[in-house]
Short mmCIF file of C-alpha atoms and ligand atoms in Angstrom, two decimals:
data_model
loop_
_atom_site.label_atom_id
_atom_site.label_comp_id
_atom_site.label_asym_id
_atom_site.label_seq_id
_atom_site.Cartn_x
_atom_site.Cartn_y
_atom_site.Cartn_z
CA UNK A 1 7.46 -10.35 3.38
CA UNK A 2 10.68 -9.37 1.76
CA UNK A 3 10.10 -7.89 -1.67
CA UNK A 4 13.16 -8.60 -3.75
CA UNK A 5 11.60 -7.97 -7.09
CA UNK A 6 8.48 -6.19 -8.22
CA UNK A 7 7.60 -5.61 -11.81
CA UNK A 8 4.75 -4.43 -13.93
CA UNK A 9 3.60 -7.31 -16.13
CA UNK A 10 0.60 -6.27 -18.20
CA UNK A 11 -2.42 -4.00 -18.52
CA UNK A 12 -4.98 -6.65 -19.37
CA UNK A 13 -8.17 -5.78 -21.21
CA UNK A 14 -9.50 -9.33 -21.25
CA UNK A 15 -8.99 -12.87 -19.91
CA UNK A 16 -6.78 -13.80 -22.88
CA UNK A 17 -4.13 -11.51 -21.45
CA UNK A 18 -4.15 -12.75 -17.86
CA UNK A 19 -0.93 -14.51 -16.78
CA UNK A 20 -0.91 -18.27 -17.25
CA UNK A 21 1.44 -19.25 -14.42
CA UNK A 22 -1.29 -19.60 -11.76
CA UNK A 23 0.53 -17.55 -9.10
CA UNK A 24 -1.87 -16.35 -6.37
CA UNK A 25 -3.57 -13.05 -7.23
CA UNK A 26 -4.45 -10.32 -4.75
CA UNK A 27 -6.90 -7.87 -6.33
CA UNK A 28 -7.45 -4.28 -5.24
CA UNK A 29 -10.95 -2.89 -5.51
CA UNK A 30 -12.33 0.46 -4.48
CA UNK A 31 -13.53 3.84 -5.60
CA UNK A 32 -11.48 5.89 -7.99
CA UNK A 33 -8.93 7.92 -6.06
CA UNK A 34 -9.22 5.86 -2.84
CA UNK A 35 -5.53 4.90 -3.07
CA UNK A 36 -5.30 1.47 -4.74
CA UNK A 37 -2.20 2.18 -6.81
CA UNK A 38 -0.57 4.06 -3.92
CA UNK A 39 -1.13 1.06 -1.65
CA UNK A 40 0.68 -1.22 -4.10
CA UNK A 41 3.61 1.18 -4.27
CA UNK A 42 3.84 1.35 -0.48
CA UNK A 43 3.64 -2.43 -0.09
CA UNK A 44 6.54 -2.94 -2.47
CA UNK A 45 8.42 0.20 -1.37
CA UNK A 46 8.52 1.69 -4.85
CA UNK A 47 7.59 5.28 -5.50
CA UNK A 48 5.71 4.98 -8.72
CA UNK A 49 5.65 1.48 -10.14
CA UNK A 50 1.86 1.46 -9.99
CA UNK A 51 0.77 4.63 -11.66
CA UNK A 52 -1.04 7.02 -9.37
CA UNK A 53 -2.83 10.16 -10.30
CA UNK A 54 -4.69 13.02 -8.76
CA UNK A 55 -7.11 12.63 -11.67
CA UNK A 56 -9.58 9.91 -10.73
CA UNK A 57 -10.62 7.19 -13.15
CA UNK A 58 -7.17 6.73 -14.65
CA UNK A 59 -6.81 3.00 -14.18
CA UNK A 60 -9.12 1.40 -16.75
CA UNK A 61 -7.49 -1.99 -17.21
CA UNK A 62 -6.49 -4.90 -14.96
CA UNK A 63 -2.91 -4.01 -14.13
CA UNK A 64 -0.77 -6.93 -13.06
CA UNK A 65 2.31 -6.52 -10.85
CA UNK A 66 4.41 -9.57 -10.04
CA UNK A 67 6.00 -9.68 -6.58
CA UNK A 68 9.07 -11.93 -6.40
CA UNK A 69 8.02 -15.29 -7.85
CA UNK A 70 5.28 -15.35 -5.20
CA UNK A 71 2.15 -13.50 -6.24
CA UNK A 72 0.47 -10.81 -8.32
CA UNK A 73 -1.17 -7.61 -7.23
CA UNK A 74 -4.01 -6.88 -9.62
CA UNK A 75 -4.95 -3.20 -9.67
CA UNK A 76 -8.60 -3.03 -10.73
CA UNK A 77 -10.27 -0.01 -12.33
CA UNK A 78 -11.88 2.19 -9.67
CA UNK A 79 -15.65 2.42 -9.51
CA UNK A 80 -17.93 5.34 -8.83
CA UNK A 81 -16.32 7.77 -11.21
CA UNK A 82 -19.13 10.02 -12.42
CA UNK A 83 -17.47 11.27 -15.59
CA UNK A 84 -17.41 7.84 -17.23
CA UNK A 85 -20.49 7.23 -19.41
CA UNK A 86 -23.14 4.80 -18.23
CA UNK A 87 -22.52 2.29 -21.00
CA UNK A 88 -18.79 2.36 -20.33
CA UNK A 89 -19.46 1.87 -16.64
CA UNK A 90 -21.63 -1.15 -17.37
CA UNK A 91 -19.05 -2.67 -19.68
CA UNK A 92 -16.33 -2.28 -17.05
CA UNK A 93 -18.65 -3.54 -14.34
CA UNK A 94 -19.21 -6.77 -16.27
CA UNK A 95 -15.49 -7.15 -16.98
CA UNK A 96 -14.52 -6.81 -13.33
CA UNK A 97 -17.44 -8.91 -12.15
CA UNK A 98 -16.45 -11.75 -14.40
CA UNK A 99 -12.82 -11.52 -13.27
CA UNK A 100 -13.84 -11.64 -9.60
CA UNK A 101 -16.26 -14.52 -10.09
CA UNK A 102 -14.27 -16.72 -12.43
CA UNK A 103 -10.60 -16.11 -11.92
CA UNK A 104 -9.20 -19.24 -10.36
CA UNK A 105 -5.86 -17.89 -9.00
CA UNK A 106 -7.69 -15.08 -7.20
CA UNK A 107 -6.96 -15.60 -3.49
CA UNK A 108 -8.04 -12.34 -1.90
CA UNK A 109 -9.75 -9.05 -2.70
CA UNK A 110 -8.60 -5.99 -0.82
CA UNK A 111 -11.57 -3.65 -0.68
CA UNK A 112 -10.28 -0.13 -0.09
CA UNK A 113 -12.41 2.54 1.52
CA UNK A 114 -11.48 6.05 2.59
CA UNK A 115 -11.18 6.11 6.38
CA UNK A 116 -12.08 9.77 6.54
CA UNK A 117 -15.64 9.28 5.33
CA UNK A 118 -18.35 6.68 5.84
CA UNK A 119 -18.27 4.06 3.05
CA UNK A 120 -20.32 5.19 0.06
CA UNK A 121 -23.31 3.38 -1.44
CA UNK A 122 -20.91 1.96 -4.05
CA UNK A 123 -18.57 0.69 -1.31
CA UNK A 124 -21.49 -0.95 0.45
CA UNK A 125 -22.72 -2.55 -2.77
CA UNK A 126 -19.24 -3.87 -3.54
CA UNK A 127 -18.83 -5.27 -0.04
CA UNK A 128 -22.25 -6.96 -0.13
CA UNK A 129 -21.61 -8.39 -3.57
CA UNK A 130 -18.23 -9.88 -2.58
CA UNK A 131 -19.64 -11.29 0.65
CA UNK A 132 -22.67 -12.68 -1.17
CA UNK A 133 -20.42 -14.55 -3.60
CA UNK A 134 -18.15 -15.79 -0.80
CA UNK A 135 -15.12 -14.12 -2.32
CA UNK A 136 -12.38 -13.81 0.33
CA UNK A 137 -12.03 -10.16 1.16
CA UNK A 138 -10.23 -7.82 3.49
CA UNK A 139 -11.34 -4.24 4.05
CA UNK A 140 -8.51 -1.72 4.06
CA UNK A 141 -9.26 1.82 5.20
CA UNK A 142 -6.89 4.23 3.48
CA UNK A 143 -5.53 7.73 4.08
CA UNK A 144 -5.33 7.18 7.84
CA UNK A 145 -2.53 9.78 7.98
CA UNK A 146 -5.12 12.45 7.25
CA UNK A 147 -6.73 11.83 10.63
CA UNK A 148 -5.27 12.28 14.09
CA UNK A 149 -4.47 9.17 16.09
CA UNK A 150 -7.32 9.86 18.50
CA UNK A 151 -9.84 9.98 15.64
CA UNK A 152 -8.92 6.53 14.27
CA UNK A 153 -11.10 4.30 16.49
CA UNK A 154 -14.23 6.35 15.86
CA UNK A 155 -13.72 6.28 12.09
CA UNK A 156 -12.90 2.57 12.12
CA UNK A 157 -16.15 1.94 13.96
CA UNK A 158 -18.14 3.88 11.36
CA UNK A 159 -16.56 1.84 8.55
CA UNK A 160 -17.39 -1.43 10.33
CA UNK A 161 -20.94 -0.42 11.09
CA UNK A 162 -21.74 1.05 7.69
CA UNK A 163 -20.50 -2.05 5.90
CA UNK A 164 -22.02 -4.39 8.49
CA UNK A 165 -18.73 -6.23 9.03
CA UNK A 166 -18.86 -9.25 11.34
CA UNK A 167 -16.91 -8.86 14.58
CA UNK A 168 -13.86 -11.02 13.86
CA UNK A 169 -13.35 -9.75 10.32
CA UNK A 170 -10.14 -7.75 10.00
CA UNK A 171 -10.19 -4.06 9.14
CA UNK A 172 -6.77 -2.69 8.32
CA UNK A 173 -6.08 0.98 8.91
CA UNK A 174 -3.62 1.98 6.23
CA UNK A 175 -1.55 4.92 5.09
CA UNK A 176 0.42 4.96 1.88
CA UNK A 177 1.99 8.18 3.09
CA UNK A 178 3.16 6.96 6.49
CA UNK A 179 3.32 3.19 6.06
CA UNK A 180 0.77 2.41 8.76
CA UNK A 181 -0.76 -1.07 8.35
CA UNK A 182 1.86 -2.35 5.92
CA UNK A 183 3.16 -5.26 8.01
CA UNK A 184 -0.31 -6.28 9.13
CA UNK A 185 -1.50 -6.34 5.54
CA UNK A 186 1.51 -8.34 4.34
CA UNK A 187 0.84 -10.94 7.02
CA UNK A 188 -2.73 -11.28 5.83
CA UNK A 189 -1.73 -11.48 2.18
CA UNK A 190 0.90 -14.12 2.89
CA UNK A 191 -1.65 -16.17 4.76
CA UNK A 192 -4.26 -15.82 2.03
CA UNK A 193 -1.82 -16.82 -0.70
CA UNK A 194 -0.51 -19.85 1.19
CA UNK A 195 2.95 -18.30 1.54
CA UNK A 196 2.82 -18.16 5.32
CA UNK A 197 2.27 -21.92 5.57
CA UNK A 198 5.05 -22.57 3.09
CA UNK A 199 7.42 -20.50 5.21
CA UNK A 200 6.33 -22.20 8.41
CA UNK A 201 6.64 -25.66 6.88
CA UNK A 202 10.11 -24.82 5.65
CA UNK A 203 11.11 -23.46 9.04
CA UNK A 204 9.73 -26.54 10.77
CA UNK A 205 11.65 -28.86 8.48
CA UNK A 206 14.81 -26.85 9.09
CA UNK A 207 14.22 -26.79 12.83
CA UNK A 208 13.55 -30.53 12.92
CA UNK A 209 16.73 -31.17 10.94
CA UNK A 210 18.75 -28.97 13.31
CA UNK A 211 17.29 -30.78 16.28
CA UNK A 212 18.19 -34.28 15.10
CA UNK A 213 18.83 -35.82 18.49
CA UNK A 214 22.25 -37.23 19.28
CA UNK A 215 20.59 -40.51 20.18
CA UNK A 216 19.81 -40.95 16.49
CA UNK A 217 23.50 -41.17 15.73
CA UNK A 218 24.55 -44.68 14.84
CA UNK A 219 25.98 -46.31 17.93
P1 GTP B 301 -7.80 5.17 -9.69
O1 GTP B 301 -6.62 4.56 -10.38
O2 GTP B 301 -8.31 6.40 -10.34
O3 GTP B 301 -8.90 4.18 -9.45
O4 GTP B 301 -7.31 5.70 -8.23
P2 GTP B 301 -6.48 4.91 -7.12
O5 GTP B 301 -7.43 4.25 -6.19
O6 GTP B 301 -5.41 4.06 -7.71
O7 GTP B 301 -5.81 6.12 -6.28
P3 GTP B 301 -4.29 6.60 -6.27
O8 GTP B 301 -3.42 5.58 -5.63
O9 GTP B 301 -3.92 7.07 -7.63
O10 GTP B 301 -4.37 7.83 -5.24
C1 GTP B 301 -5.19 8.94 -5.50
C2 GTP B 301 -4.68 10.16 -4.73
O11 GTP B 301 -4.74 9.92 -3.32
C3 GTP B 301 -3.21 10.47 -5.03
O12 GTP B 301 -3.07 11.86 -5.06
C4 GTP B 301 -2.46 9.88 -3.84
O13 GTP B 301 -1.25 10.54 -3.56
C5 GTP B 301 -3.47 10.08 -2.71
N1 GTP B 301 -3.33 9.05 -1.66
C6 GTP B 301 -3.43 7.72 -1.83
N2 GTP B 301 -3.24 7.04 -0.68
C7 GTP B 301 -3.00 7.98 0.27
C8 GTP B 301 -2.71 7.93 1.69
O14 GTP B 301 -2.65 6.88 2.33
N3 GTP B 301 -2.52 9.13 2.32
C9 GTP B 301 -2.61 10.32 1.66
N4 GTP B 301 -2.44 11.43 2.38
N5 GTP B 301 -2.86 10.40 0.35
C10 GTP B 301 -3.05 9.26 -0.35
MG1 MG B 302 -5.00 3.60 -9.72
#
């Protein structure tokens, strides 16, 4: 995917503020501090368009980023941040839940987990909830650069087993620092948003046109 243009659109606090143009939406879910905003920045090759912070719990709204005229990344508030009050947590839980269940342009949820550690109880609950509601999801294991290459398979296996991922389901090992997994993730996103087919269809039409056989020329 070639990113020609990426821009922040809105920090939405409710459905009234969601974009109306029905572009496919790719949402990022995961614990506070797992690397959601950093992943967006890496995918679009921008240092700090999506605001990152060493202070967890910073993102408290649905932050929309438009990529070309193709799709939106929707940066969701992180869960599992202990310093947020219980009532606030519940309010945000309902807000996100209703977005994930009812948002029509939502094509894919990227569930981010930290590759260094086994998925937490919150990660497991989120995974089960998404799977239970048949919401298309892809697990992305972040901060892979903090492990050595030889450690990756073992950690990937722990993520798969702890979440109970079915065999064929993709698990993307990702690093916002090093760029690992970027192309693989773009391919998946393009497929989920119907962009891959559009490209292929266009290419096929172009190829067919180029191959117009000489025999078709008027004799
Ligand atoms: P909230 O907005 O609080 O939910 O957090 P977030 O999930 O958006 O995390 P964010 O992208 O802000 O990253 C949190 C911290 O982790 C920052 O200090 C990042 O620099 C760091 N970080 C994120 N991804 C990676 C990665 O792939 N590798 C390394 N080494 N650090 C990362
Ligand atoms: Mg963030």
